Amino acid sequence: MSVIEDSKHSYKEEHEKTHPPNTSEDVELGSDTNSLRKGDVLSLEHVDPVLNAKMHLVNDTIDEIGFTPYHGKLFVLNGFGYAVDSLILLIQSIIAEQASYEFNPSWTKGLTVAVYVGMLTGALFWGLSADIIGRRFAFNVSLMVCSIFAIIAGSSPNWIVLGLFTCLSAFGGGGNLVLDTAVFLEYLPGKQQWLITMMAAWWGVGQLIAGLFAWAFLPNFSCASAATCTYENNKGWRYVWFASGALVFVMSILRITIIRLKETPKFLLGEGKDEEVVEVLTSIATKYRRPCSLTLETLQSCGTVDGERRASASGHAKSKWSPKEIWVHVAGLYATKRIGLSTTLIWLSWLLIGLAYPLYNVYLPLYLQSRGAKTGNGSQYLTWRNYAIVNVCGIFGPVLAGAMCASRWFWGRRGTMIFGALITMIFFFAYTQVRTASQNLGFSCAISFCLNIYYGCLYAYTPEVLPSAHRGTGNGIAIGFNRVMGIVSAVVATYANTATAAPIYVCAALYIAMAVVAGAFPFEPYGRRSS
């Protein structure tokens, strides 16, 4: 019997001993018979049985070590990436009008395209590279790149240069949604995986910071119109960039000083570096006085994973730097029918939310104005104050989503996303009846809270059900689809008729579609561990 056949046989015996058949609880959660009860999400989906067996052992060890202060630090430091992503995304929309007064551009939506192009290329670059060279490099470098270009953007002499450095800053920050969830997840015990959903609260923190910077600088350091605008009387938008860049720079320094991140054990496992896997997990267990029974001999007894057989029939390129290696990771996302279906539905979800969210931001305010709604008095002070209040509400959406994901009463992650999408749609329709400033603030807060229930859960679900060896690639492409829709929204906002009610109903249909897609996901991570 070959080594791989031995590993299949021994793993099957171990699985039958430690994991009883599915119970009524599994049926209630909508799980299928191919997923192990409280086992690994993709345990019977791997095309490499040796990697499957080793992944099971590593997950057992991570559970054995449990949640430590190291994980708490990762929650905060990876959360910085979430905050920066939303911060940079919103900064450009906040400062665009004042910057356009000063530079008089021919196309005022240019900054929107610039930031989404940067976010798109960043998601793809950092995501694809994470599966090739590892997660550690991007974790240490991406925020530093973002901060440097954000500070430079504040010194831009014209609209073109501002767009360039906005794009470059977004490139540095654009990969954080891809990497932060992967890094945290690949160290996290199974019982605490719901924290991945709650980590999206940092997205709301980033939005809040953007709102506070705008509230602090724009009312006091901005010109009133293009006719009276000069460099001297319009420095507020520059101060917003300087403050944001300085904050991100501090975050990047904290990432490399508070914690010396080692490569994640699951990435190392896929690369066939068993000795380093044991070393990383043992060092955490030793530092925090936790048990760790994993040994190098135990891992090596399972056999050899595809990462070590890079030149074999497994399909890997002979060199990890070969362009073919990218295709290997994309193909790995379709290794089985169920993994392929899961990947496709995840990408579709990101495409839908990427179109629905900008439609809401672009069309609703203009739709309300065309119907005579009085949503404010035009004061910059009140505008940015209300903006900050709305973003505070958005912080707590992922907190509720995390609690729902941890409870069996909400059908796990899928049920939480269905609830988030449908409740957002309800408030979205109700918002069309807004006629006063108070109603506008109240419904904006409700939508911000409810939308982040869905968004936060989708952020977490995506890496949870992707194979670890291809997690960065799959997540990067998913976020990339989202960014493409952001670019589309800028074009739509420029040329479409924003006075008609048609986009309202299109947007509502998109939220219904998101709920349907969430219900069709083939994997449910509740009670199971990420592979």
Short mmCIF file of C-alpha atoms in Angstrom, two decimals:
data_model
loop_
_atom_site.label_atom_id
_atom_site.label_comp_id
_atom_site.label_asym_id
_atom_site.label_seq_id
_atom_site.Cartn_x
_atom_site.Cartn_y
_atom_site.Cartn_z
CA MET A 1 0.00 0.00 0.00
CA SER A 2 1.39 3.42 -0.95
CA VAL A 3 2.08 6.24 1.50
CA ILE A 4 -0.90 8.25 0.25
CA GLU A 5 -3.22 5.21 0.45
CA ASP A 6 -1.97 4.58 3.99
CA SER A 7 -2.72 8.16 4.92
CA LYS A 8 -6.20 7.89 3.44
CA HIS A 9 -6.86 4.70 5.39
CA SER A 10 -5.47 6.01 8.70
CA TYR A 11 -7.27 9.32 8.37
CA LYS A 12 -10.57 7.58 7.66
CA GLU A 13 -10.15 5.42 10.77
CA GLU A 14 -9.26 8.45 12.90
CA HIS A 15 -12.20 10.38 11.46
CA GLU A 16 -14.67 7.58 12.23
CA LYS A 17 -13.41 7.34 15.82
CA THR A 18 -13.47 11.05 16.62
CA HIS A 19 -16.42 12.28 14.54
CA PRO A 20 -19.80 10.56 14.86
CA PRO A 21 -22.30 10.64 11.98
CA ASN A 22 -24.44 13.69 11.34
CA THR A 23 -27.19 14.39 13.85
CA SER A 24 -30.46 16.27 13.68
CA GLU A 25 -28.51 19.41 14.60
CA ASP A 26 -26.57 19.12 11.35
CA VAL A 27 -29.75 18.68 9.34
CA GLU A 28 -31.25 21.73 11.05
CA LEU A 29 -28.24 23.79 10.05
CA GLY A 30 -28.55 22.70 6.45
CA SER A 31 -25.22 20.87 6.40
CA ASP A 32 -24.64 18.03 3.99
CA THR A 33 -23.46 14.53 4.67
CA ASN A 34 -20.03 15.19 3.21
CA SER A 35 -19.12 17.69 5.93
CA LEU A 36 -17.96 16.35 9.26
CA ARG A 37 -19.89 17.33 12.34
CA LYS A 38 -17.66 19.81 14.12
CA GLY A 39 -14.84 18.75 11.83
CA ASP A 40 -13.19 20.68 9.01
CA VAL A 41 -15.40 22.54 6.51
CA LEU A 42 -13.72 21.04 3.45
CA SER A 43 -12.56 17.83 5.11
CA LEU A 44 -13.88 15.51 2.41
CA GLU A 45 -13.44 17.93 -0.48
CA HIS A 46 -9.64 18.05 -0.69
CA VAL A 47 -8.10 16.47 -3.76
CA ASP A 48 -4.98 15.84 -1.69
CA PRO A 49 -5.78 13.34 1.11
CA VAL A 50 -2.41 13.92 2.77
CA LEU A 51 -3.01 17.66 3.06
CA ASN A 52 -6.46 16.84 4.41
CA ALA A 53 -5.02 14.63 7.13
CA LYS A 54 -2.32 17.14 8.06
CA MET A 55 -4.82 20.01 8.12
CA HIS A 56 -6.95 18.04 10.53
CA LEU A 57 -3.97 17.57 12.85
CA VAL A 58 -3.06 21.27 12.69
CA ASN A 59 -6.65 22.29 13.45
CA ASP A 60 -6.66 19.90 16.40
CA THR A 61 -3.46 21.52 17.67
CA ILE A 62 -4.78 25.07 17.26
CA ASP A 63 -7.89 24.05 19.20
CA GLU A 64 -5.69 22.43 21.83
CA ILE A 65 -3.70 25.65 22.31
CA GLY A 66 -6.90 27.70 22.44
CA PHE A 67 -7.40 31.46 22.34
CA THR A 68 -4.39 33.39 23.68
CA PRO A 69 -3.29 37.03 24.00
CA TYR A 70 -1.51 36.48 20.68
CA HIS A 71 -4.91 36.08 19.02
CA GLY A 72 -6.16 39.20 20.76
CA LYS A 73 -3.27 41.18 19.28
CA LEU A 74 -3.98 39.72 15.85
CA PHE A 75 -7.64 40.79 16.16
CA VAL A 76 -6.56 44.41 16.68
CA LEU A 77 -3.64 44.53 14.24
CA ASN A 78 -5.54 42.80 11.44
CA GLY A 79 -8.49 45.04 12.26
CA PHE A 80 -6.28 48.00 11.35
CA GLY A 81 -6.34 46.72 7.76
CA TYR A 82 -10.13 46.73 7.69
CA ALA A 83 -10.18 50.27 9.06
CA VAL A 84 -7.63 51.51 6.53
CA ASP A 85 -9.50 49.98 3.60
CA SER A 86 -12.70 51.84 4.47
CA LEU A 87 -10.79 54.98 5.48
CA ILE A 88 -9.04 55.36 2.12
CA LEU A 89 -12.17 54.43 0.19
CA LEU A 90 -14.19 57.14 1.91
CA ILE A 91 -11.51 59.83 2.06
CA GLN A 92 -11.58 60.31 -1.70
CA SER A 93 -15.36 60.75 -1.72
CA ILE A 94 -15.17 63.17 1.21
CA ILE A 95 -12.50 65.45 -0.27
CA ALA A 96 -13.43 65.16 -3.96
CA GLU A 97 -15.78 68.15 -4.07
CA GLN A 98 -13.40 70.55 -2.30
CA ALA A 99 -10.44 69.38 -4.38
CA SER A 100 -12.47 69.86 -7.56
CA TYR A 101 -13.22 73.46 -6.54
CA GLU A 102 -9.49 74.11 -6.45
CA PHE A 103 -8.42 72.18 -9.56
CA ASN A 104 -11.52 72.53 -11.82
CA PRO A 105 -11.24 69.05 -13.44
CA SER A 106 -13.13 68.11 -16.59
CA TRP A 107 -14.42 64.89 -14.94
CA THR A 108 -15.22 65.15 -11.25
CA LYS A 109 -15.73 61.36 -10.86
CA GLY A 110 -12.09 60.72 -11.72
CA LEU A 111 -11.06 60.24 -8.09
CA THR A 112 -13.71 57.55 -7.64
CA VAL A 113 -12.31 55.60 -10.57
CA ALA A 114 -8.76 56.15 -9.32
CA VAL A 115 -9.44 54.78 -5.84
CA TYR A 116 -11.32 51.74 -7.15
CA VAL A 117 -8.60 50.96 -9.71
CA GLY A 118 -6.06 51.08 -6.88
CA MET A 119 -8.23 48.90 -4.68
CA LEU A 120 -8.75 46.43 -7.55
CA THR A 121 -5.07 46.06 -8.40
CA GLY A 122 -4.18 45.93 -4.70
CA ALA A 123 -6.67 43.13 -4.00
CA LEU A 124 -5.38 41.07 -6.92
CA PHE A 125 -1.68 41.75 -6.29
CA TRP A 126 -1.65 41.15 -2.54
CA GLY A 127 -4.15 38.31 -2.82
CA LEU A 128 -2.34 36.36 -5.52
CA SER A 129 1.07 36.97 -3.95
CA ALA A 130 -0.20 35.74 -0.57
CA ASP A 131 -0.66 32.23 -2.00
CA ILE A 132 2.78 32.30 -3.61
CA ILE A 133 5.15 34.05 -1.17
CA GLY A 134 3.00 33.95 1.96
CA ARG A 135 0.86 36.19 4.13
CA ARG A 136 3.60 37.72 6.27
CA PHE A 137 5.11 40.04 3.64
CA ALA A 138 1.83 41.80 2.83
CA PHE A 139 0.93 42.04 6.52
CA ASN A 140 4.16 43.91 7.24
CA VAL A 141 4.37 46.08 4.11
CA SER A 142 0.92 46.99 2.76
CA LEU A 143 -0.05 49.60 5.35
CA MET A 144 3.34 51.30 5.06
CA VAL A 145 2.87 51.66 1.28
CA CYS A 146 -0.63 53.03 1.82
CA SER A 147 0.46 55.60 4.41
CA ILE A 148 3.33 57.03 2.35
CA PHE A 149 1.19 57.69 -0.72
CA ALA A 150 -1.70 59.03 1.39
CA ILE A 151 0.56 61.70 2.85
CA ILE A 152 1.93 62.57 -0.59
CA ALA A 153 -1.64 62.83 -1.95
CA GLY A 154 -2.26 65.71 0.44
CA SER A 155 0.47 67.69 -1.32
CA SER A 156 -0.86 67.17 -4.85
CA PRO A 157 -0.44 70.22 -7.15
CA ASN A 158 -3.21 69.24 -9.59
CA TRP A 159 -6.11 66.84 -10.18
CA ILE A 160 -4.10 64.28 -12.18
CA VAL A 161 -1.41 63.96 -9.53
CA LEU A 162 -4.06 63.69 -6.82
CA GLY A 163 -5.72 60.86 -8.74
CA LEU A 164 -2.37 59.08 -9.16
CA PHE A 165 -1.46 59.12 -5.48
CA THR A 166 -5.01 58.30 -4.44
CA CYS A 167 -4.72 55.23 -6.66
CA LEU A 168 -1.32 54.26 -5.23
CA SER A 169 -2.52 54.72 -1.66
CA ALA A 170 -5.56 52.54 -2.42
CA PHE A 171 -3.22 49.93 -3.95
CA GLY A 172 -1.39 49.64 -0.63
CA GLY A 173 -4.59 49.42 1.38
CA GLY A 174 -6.60 47.37 -1.11
CA GLY A 175 -5.18 44.00 -0.19
CA ASN A 176 -5.92 44.22 3.50
CA LEU A 177 -9.42 42.77 3.31
CA VAL A 178 -7.83 39.80 1.57
CA LEU A 179 -4.93 39.26 3.94
CA ASP A 180 -6.31 40.28 7.32
CA THR A 181 -9.04 37.66 7.39
CA ALA A 182 -6.64 34.97 6.13
CA VAL A 183 -3.93 35.72 8.71
CA PHE A 184 -6.34 35.84 11.64
CA LEU A 185 -8.35 32.81 10.50
CA GLU A 186 -5.29 30.61 10.00
CA TYR A 187 -4.27 31.05 13.64
CA LEU A 188 -7.77 31.00 15.14
CA PRO A 189 -9.29 28.10 17.14
CA GLY A 190 -12.51 26.71 15.64
CA LYS A 191 -14.71 27.83 18.53
CA GLN A 192 -13.68 31.45 18.04
CA GLN A 193 -14.09 31.63 14.23
CA TRP A 194 -17.13 33.87 14.72
CA LEU A 195 -14.61 36.60 15.62
CA ILE A 196 -13.77 36.85 11.92
CA THR A 197 -17.26 38.24 11.39
CA MET A 198 -17.00 40.61 14.34
CA MET A 199 -13.64 41.88 13.07
CA ALA A 200 -15.55 43.72 10.33
CA ALA A 201 -16.51 46.23 13.05
CA TRP A 202 -13.11 47.74 12.29
CA TRP A 203 -14.50 48.67 8.88
CA GLY A 204 -16.99 50.91 10.69
CA VAL A 205 -14.16 52.32 12.81
CA GLY A 206 -12.36 53.36 9.63
CA GLN A 207 -15.52 55.03 8.34
CA LEU A 208 -15.92 56.83 11.67
CA ILE A 209 -12.33 58.10 11.56
CA ALA A 210 -12.92 59.42 8.03
CA GLY A 211 -16.05 61.20 9.24
CA LEU A 212 -14.28 62.70 12.27
CA PHE A 213 -11.39 64.00 10.16
CA ALA A 214 -13.88 65.55 7.73
CA TRP A 215 -15.86 67.07 10.61
CA ALA A 216 -12.68 68.52 12.12
CA PHE A 217 -11.09 70.03 9.00
CA LEU A 218 -13.55 70.66 6.19
CA PRO A 219 -15.96 73.11 7.90
CA ASN A 220 -13.07 75.30 9.06
CA PHE A 221 -10.55 75.14 6.22
CA SER A 222 -12.56 75.02 3.00
CA CYS A 223 -13.61 77.49 0.31
CA ALA A 224 -17.28 78.00 -0.51
CA SER A 225 -17.20 77.62 -4.29
CA ALA A 226 -14.90 77.19 -7.29
CA ALA A 227 -15.09 80.91 -8.04
CA THR A 228 -13.42 81.88 -4.76
CA CYS A 229 -11.21 78.81 -4.24
CA THR A 230 -7.44 79.08 -3.89
CA TYR A 231 -4.68 76.99 -2.38
CA GLU A 232 -4.58 79.21 0.70
CA ASN A 233 -8.27 79.11 1.62
CA ASN A 234 -8.90 75.45 0.77
CA LYS A 235 -6.42 73.38 2.78
CA GLY A 236 -9.02 71.33 4.65
CA TRP A 237 -9.02 68.41 2.20
CA ARG A 238 -5.21 68.33 2.35
CA TYR A 239 -5.31 68.18 6.15
CA VAL A 240 -7.68 65.21 5.89
CA TRP A 241 -5.13 63.36 3.74
CA PHE A 242 -2.21 64.29 6.01
CA ALA A 243 -4.05 63.17 9.15
CA SER A 244 -5.19 59.92 7.52
CA GLY A 245 -1.74 59.11 6.18
CA ALA A 246 -0.11 59.82 9.54
CA LEU A 247 -2.59 57.57 11.33
CA VAL A 248 -2.04 54.72 8.87
CA PHE A 249 1.72 55.15 9.26
CA VAL A 250 1.39 54.71 13.04
CA MET A 251 -0.74 51.59 12.45
CA SER A 252 1.92 50.15 10.12
CA ILE A 253 4.62 50.68 12.76
CA LEU A 254 2.49 49.01 15.42
CA ARG A 255 2.05 45.98 13.14
CA ILE A 256 5.76 45.29 13.01
CA THR A 257 6.60 46.21 16.62
CA ILE A 258 3.75 44.85 18.77
CA ILE A 259 3.91 41.46 17.14
CA ARG A 260 6.60 39.76 15.09
CA LEU A 261 4.30 37.83 12.81
CA LYS A 262 5.49 34.45 11.67
CA GLU A 263 4.12 32.83 8.55
CA THR A 264 0.74 31.22 9.19
CA PRO A 265 0.84 27.47 9.92
CA LYS A 266 -1.73 26.62 7.26
CA PHE A 267 0.23 28.37 4.51
CA LEU A 268 3.39 26.59 5.63
CA LEU A 269 1.51 23.31 5.64
CA GLY A 270 0.45 23.78 2.01
CA GLU A 271 4.08 24.48 1.13
CA GLY A 272 5.18 21.23 2.73
CA LYS A 273 7.18 22.96 5.50
CA ASP A 274 6.15 20.65 8.32
CA GLU A 275 9.07 21.57 10.56
CA GLU A 276 8.16 25.27 10.47
CA VAL A 277 4.50 24.44 11.16
CA VAL A 278 5.46 22.64 14.35
CA GLU A 279 7.89 25.41 15.30
CA VAL A 280 5.27 28.18 14.93
CA LEU A 281 2.60 26.37 16.92
CA THR A 282 5.03 25.19 19.60
CA SER A 283 6.38 28.71 20.11
CA ILE A 284 2.88 30.08 20.75
CA ALA A 285 2.05 27.24 23.12
CA THR A 286 5.30 27.67 25.02
CA LYS A 287 4.98 31.45 25.35
CA TYR A 288 1.46 31.25 26.77
CA ARG A 289 1.93 27.98 28.67
CA ARG A 290 -0.56 26.01 26.65
CA PRO A 291 -0.43 22.32 25.69
CA CYS A 292 0.80 21.37 22.22
CA SER A 293 0.97 17.68 21.36
CA LEU A 294 1.82 18.07 17.66
CA THR A 295 5.20 16.69 16.64
CA LEU A 296 7.13 16.69 13.40
CA GLU A 297 7.01 12.92 13.30
CA THR A 298 3.21 12.93 13.50
CA LEU A 299 2.91 15.30 10.55
CA GLN A 300 5.50 13.52 8.43
CA SER A 301 3.86 10.17 9.03
CA CYS A 302 0.87 11.37 6.99
CA GLY A 303 2.93 11.60 3.84
CA THR A 304 3.92 14.33 1.39
CA VAL A 305 1.59 17.17 0.30
CA ASP A 306 1.38 18.61 -3.21
CA GLY A 307 3.43 21.65 -2.22
CA GLU A 308 6.44 19.39 -1.79
CA ARG A 309 5.72 17.57 -5.04
CA ARG A 310 5.71 20.85 -6.99
CA ALA A 311 7.04 19.27 -10.15
CA SER A 312 4.76 16.24 -10.03
CA ALA A 313 1.40 15.51 -11.58
CA SER A 314 -0.28 17.74 -9.02
CA GLY A 315 -0.09 20.53 -11.58
CA HIS A 316 2.15 22.99 -9.79
CA ALA A 317 4.67 24.92 -11.82
CA LYS A 318 8.27 23.88 -11.30
CA SER A 319 8.93 27.37 -9.92
CA LYS A 320 6.53 29.25 -7.66
CA TRP A 321 7.47 32.41 -9.59
CA SER A 322 6.12 30.99 -12.84
CA PRO A 323 2.93 32.61 -14.26
CA LYS A 324 1.51 29.10 -14.39
CA GLU A 325 1.46 29.08 -10.60
CA ILE A 326 -1.29 31.72 -10.61
CA TRP A 327 -3.43 29.48 -12.80
CA VAL A 328 -2.77 26.57 -10.46
CA HIS A 329 -4.29 28.55 -7.59
CA VAL A 330 -7.30 29.61 -9.66
CA ALA A 331 -7.86 26.02 -10.78
CA GLY A 332 -7.59 24.91 -7.14
CA LEU A 333 -10.73 26.92 -6.42
CA TYR A 334 -12.59 24.51 -8.73
CA ALA A 335 -10.93 21.31 -7.54
CA THR A 336 -14.33 19.66 -6.94
CA LYS A 337 -17.86 20.49 -8.06
CA ARG A 338 -18.90 21.70 -4.62
CA ILE A 339 -15.82 23.86 -4.10
CA GLY A 340 -16.31 25.27 -7.60
CA LEU A 341 -19.98 26.05 -6.89
CA SER A 342 -19.02 27.68 -3.59
CA THR A 343 -16.33 29.80 -5.28
CA THR A 344 -18.69 30.96 -8.03
CA LEU A 345 -21.48 31.92 -5.60
CA ILE A 346 -19.02 33.81 -3.39
CA TRP A 347 -17.73 35.82 -6.35
CA LEU A 348 -21.33 36.49 -7.45
CA SER A 349 -22.17 37.78 -3.96
CA TRP A 350 -19.28 40.23 -4.02
CA LEU A 351 -20.33 41.36 -7.49
CA LEU A 352 -23.91 42.00 -6.32
CA ILE A 353 -23.00 43.93 -3.17
CA GLY A 354 -20.37 45.84 -5.14
CA LEU A 355 -23.14 47.16 -7.40
CA ALA A 356 -25.92 47.56 -4.82
CA TYR A 357 -23.95 49.59 -2.28
CA PRO A 358 -22.77 52.32 -4.70
CA LEU A 359 -26.27 52.50 -6.22
CA TYR A 360 -27.60 53.28 -2.76
CA ASN A 361 -25.00 55.99 -2.20
CA VAL A 362 -25.36 57.53 -5.66
CA TYR A 363 -29.09 57.41 -6.32
CA LEU A 364 -30.99 57.74 -3.07
CA PRO A 365 -29.87 61.26 -2.09
CA LEU A 366 -30.61 62.54 -5.60
CA TYR A 367 -33.91 60.66 -5.72
CA LEU A 368 -34.99 62.22 -2.43
CA GLN A 369 -34.00 65.70 -3.60
CA SER A 370 -36.07 65.26 -6.76
CA ARG A 371 -39.07 64.42 -4.54
CA GLY A 372 -38.66 67.54 -2.44
CA ALA A 373 -37.09 65.97 0.66
CA LYS A 374 -35.30 68.31 3.06
CA THR A 375 -32.45 66.13 4.28
CA GLY A 376 -30.33 68.90 5.78
CA ASN A 377 -29.64 72.63 5.86
CA GLY A 378 -26.47 72.47 3.76
CA SER A 379 -24.15 73.24 6.68
CA GLN A 380 -20.80 71.45 6.39
CA TYR A 381 -20.68 71.15 10.16
CA LEU A 382 -24.01 69.27 10.34
CA THR A 383 -23.23 67.25 7.21
CA TRP A 384 -20.02 65.79 8.63
CA ARG A 385 -21.41 65.50 12.14
CA ASN A 386 -24.25 63.35 10.83
CA TYR A 387 -21.79 61.42 8.69
CA ALA A 388 -19.82 60.51 11.82
CA ILE A 389 -23.00 59.49 13.68
CA VAL A 390 -24.10 57.21 10.84
CA ASN A 391 -20.69 55.52 10.80
CA VAL A 392 -20.79 54.92 14.55
CA CYS A 393 -23.96 52.90 13.97
CA GLY A 394 -22.18 50.88 11.28
CA ILE A 395 -19.63 49.61 13.82
CA PHE A 396 -22.23 47.57 15.68
CA GLY A 397 -23.67 45.72 12.68
CA PRO A 398 -20.76 43.21 12.56
CA VAL A 399 -20.92 42.86 16.36
CA LEU A 400 -24.51 41.61 16.09
CA ALA A 401 -23.54 39.49 13.06
CA GLY A 402 -20.75 37.87 15.06
CA ALA A 403 -23.19 36.96 17.84
CA MET A 404 -25.66 35.57 15.29
CA CYS A 405 -22.95 33.49 13.61
CA ALA A 406 -22.05 31.95 16.96
CA SER A 407 -25.66 30.89 17.58
CA ARG A 408 -27.35 27.83 16.08
CA TRP A 409 -30.69 29.66 16.06
CA PHE A 410 -29.80 31.81 13.04
CA TRP A 411 -28.80 29.03 10.59
CA GLY A 412 -25.15 29.94 10.95
CA ARG A 413 -23.37 32.25 8.52
CA ARG A 414 -25.85 31.70 5.72
CA GLY A 415 -28.85 32.63 7.85
CA THR A 416 -27.07 35.73 9.13
CA MET A 417 -26.38 36.91 5.57
CA ILE A 418 -29.97 36.24 4.51
CA PHE A 419 -31.24 38.26 7.47
CA GLY A 420 -28.78 41.11 6.82
CA ALA A 421 -29.66 41.39 3.12
CA LEU A 422 -33.43 41.30 3.61
CA ILE A 423 -33.57 43.71 6.56
CA THR A 424 -31.35 46.14 4.62
CA MET A 425 -33.75 45.93 1.67
CA ILE A 426 -36.70 46.75 3.97
CA PHE A 427 -35.03 49.84 5.39
CA PHE A 428 -33.88 50.77 1.89
CA PHE A 429 -37.46 50.91 0.66
CA ALA A 430 -38.57 52.76 3.80
CA TYR A 431 -35.84 55.34 3.18
CA THR A 432 -37.54 56.46 -0.03
CA GLN A 433 -40.25 58.03 2.15
CA VAL A 434 -37.81 60.27 4.02
CA ARG A 435 -38.82 63.95 3.98
CA THR A 436 -37.00 65.58 6.93
CA ALA A 437 -33.43 65.85 8.18
CA SER A 438 -34.22 63.82 11.31
CA GLN A 439 -35.76 61.01 9.26
CA ASN A 440 -32.74 61.06 6.96
CA LEU A 441 -30.34 60.64 9.89
CA GLY A 442 -32.41 57.90 11.52
CA PHE A 443 -32.86 55.76 8.41
CA SER A 444 -29.23 56.30 7.37
CA CYS A 445 -28.14 54.94 10.76
CA ALA A 446 -30.47 51.94 10.41
CA ILE A 447 -29.23 51.10 6.92
CA SER A 448 -25.58 51.48 7.97
CA PHE A 449 -26.16 49.08 10.86
CA CYS A 450 -28.13 46.47 8.88
CA LEU A 451 -25.96 46.52 5.77
CA ASN A 452 -22.86 45.79 7.84
CA ILE A 453 -24.56 42.65 9.19
CA TYR A 454 -24.47 41.23 5.69
CA TYR A 455 -21.15 42.77 4.71
CA GLY A 456 -19.40 41.66 7.90
CA CYS A 457 -20.59 38.08 7.54
CA LEU A 458 -19.65 37.90 3.85
CA TYR A 459 -16.16 39.18 4.70
CA ALA A 460 -15.75 36.30 7.15
CA TYR A 461 -17.53 33.56 5.20
CA THR A 462 -15.38 34.04 2.10
CA PRO A 463 -12.02 32.93 3.58
CA GLU A 464 -13.68 30.38 5.89
CA VAL A 465 -14.85 28.17 3.02
CA LEU A 466 -11.95 28.67 0.60
CA PRO A 467 -9.13 26.08 0.56
CA SER A 468 -6.17 27.38 2.55
CA ALA A 469 -3.67 26.85 -0.31
CA HIS A 470 -5.77 29.09 -2.59
CA ARG A 471 -7.41 31.36 -0.01
CA GLY A 472 -5.56 34.53 -0.99
CA THR A 473 -6.30 34.07 -4.68
CA GLY A 474 -10.01 33.35 -4.19
CA ASN A 475 -10.46 36.17 -1.72
CA GLY A 476 -8.50 38.61 -3.88
CA ILE A 477 -10.61 37.88 -6.95
CA ALA A 478 -13.79 38.22 -4.87
CA ILE A 479 -12.78 41.65 -3.60
CA GLY A 480 -11.67 42.49 -7.14
CA PHE A 481 -15.19 41.90 -8.47
CA ASN A 482 -16.45 44.26 -5.79
CA ARG A 483 -14.00 46.96 -6.89
CA VAL A 484 -14.95 46.55 -10.56
CA MET A 485 -18.53 47.37 -9.65
CA GLY A 486 -17.27 50.48 -7.86
CA ILE A 487 -15.73 51.67 -11.13
CA VAL A 488 -18.98 50.90 -12.95
CA SER A 489 -20.92 52.95 -10.39
CA ALA A 490 -18.79 56.02 -11.15
CA VAL A 491 -19.59 55.75 -14.85
CA VAL A 492 -23.28 55.16 -14.14
CA ALA A 493 -23.42 58.18 -11.83
CA THR A 494 -21.99 60.34 -14.59
CA TYR A 495 -24.31 59.40 -17.45
CA ALA A 496 -27.48 57.81 -16.00
CA ASN A 497 -30.75 59.53 -15.18
CA THR A 498 -30.76 59.82 -11.39
CA ALA A 499 -34.26 61.28 -11.12
CA THR A 500 -36.08 58.06 -12.01
CA ALA A 501 -37.17 55.49 -9.40
CA ALA A 502 -35.94 52.55 -11.49
CA PRO A 503 -32.52 52.24 -9.74
CA ILE A 504 -34.34 51.95 -6.39
CA TYR A 505 -36.11 48.80 -7.54
CA VAL A 506 -32.99 47.44 -9.21
CA CYS A 507 -31.11 47.88 -5.96
CA ALA A 508 -33.88 46.14 -3.99
CA ALA A 509 -33.77 43.23 -6.44
CA LEU A 510 -30.02 42.96 -5.89
CA TYR A 511 -30.50 42.57 -2.14
CA ILE A 512 -33.09 39.84 -2.72
CA ALA A 513 -30.61 38.11 -5.05
CA MET A 514 -27.93 38.33 -2.34
CA ALA A 515 -30.24 36.61 0.13
CA VAL A 516 -31.04 33.85 -2.39
CA VAL A 517 -27.35 33.28 -3.17
CA ALA A 518 -26.54 33.12 0.55
CA GLY A 519 -29.15 30.40 0.98
CA ALA A 520 -27.60 28.44 -1.91
CA PHE A 521 -24.06 28.34 -0.48
CA PRO A 522 -23.06 24.65 -0.25
CA PHE A 523 -20.92 24.96 2.90
CA GLU A 524 -21.86 26.14 6.39
CA PRO A 525 -18.90 26.88 8.71
CA TYR A 526 -20.99 26.93 11.90
CA GLY A 527 -19.66 24.24 14.24
CA ARG A 528 -16.81 23.41 11.87
CA ARG A 529 -13.24 24.52 11.37
CA SER A 530 -11.75 26.28 8.39
CA SER A 531 -9.41 24.15 6.28
#
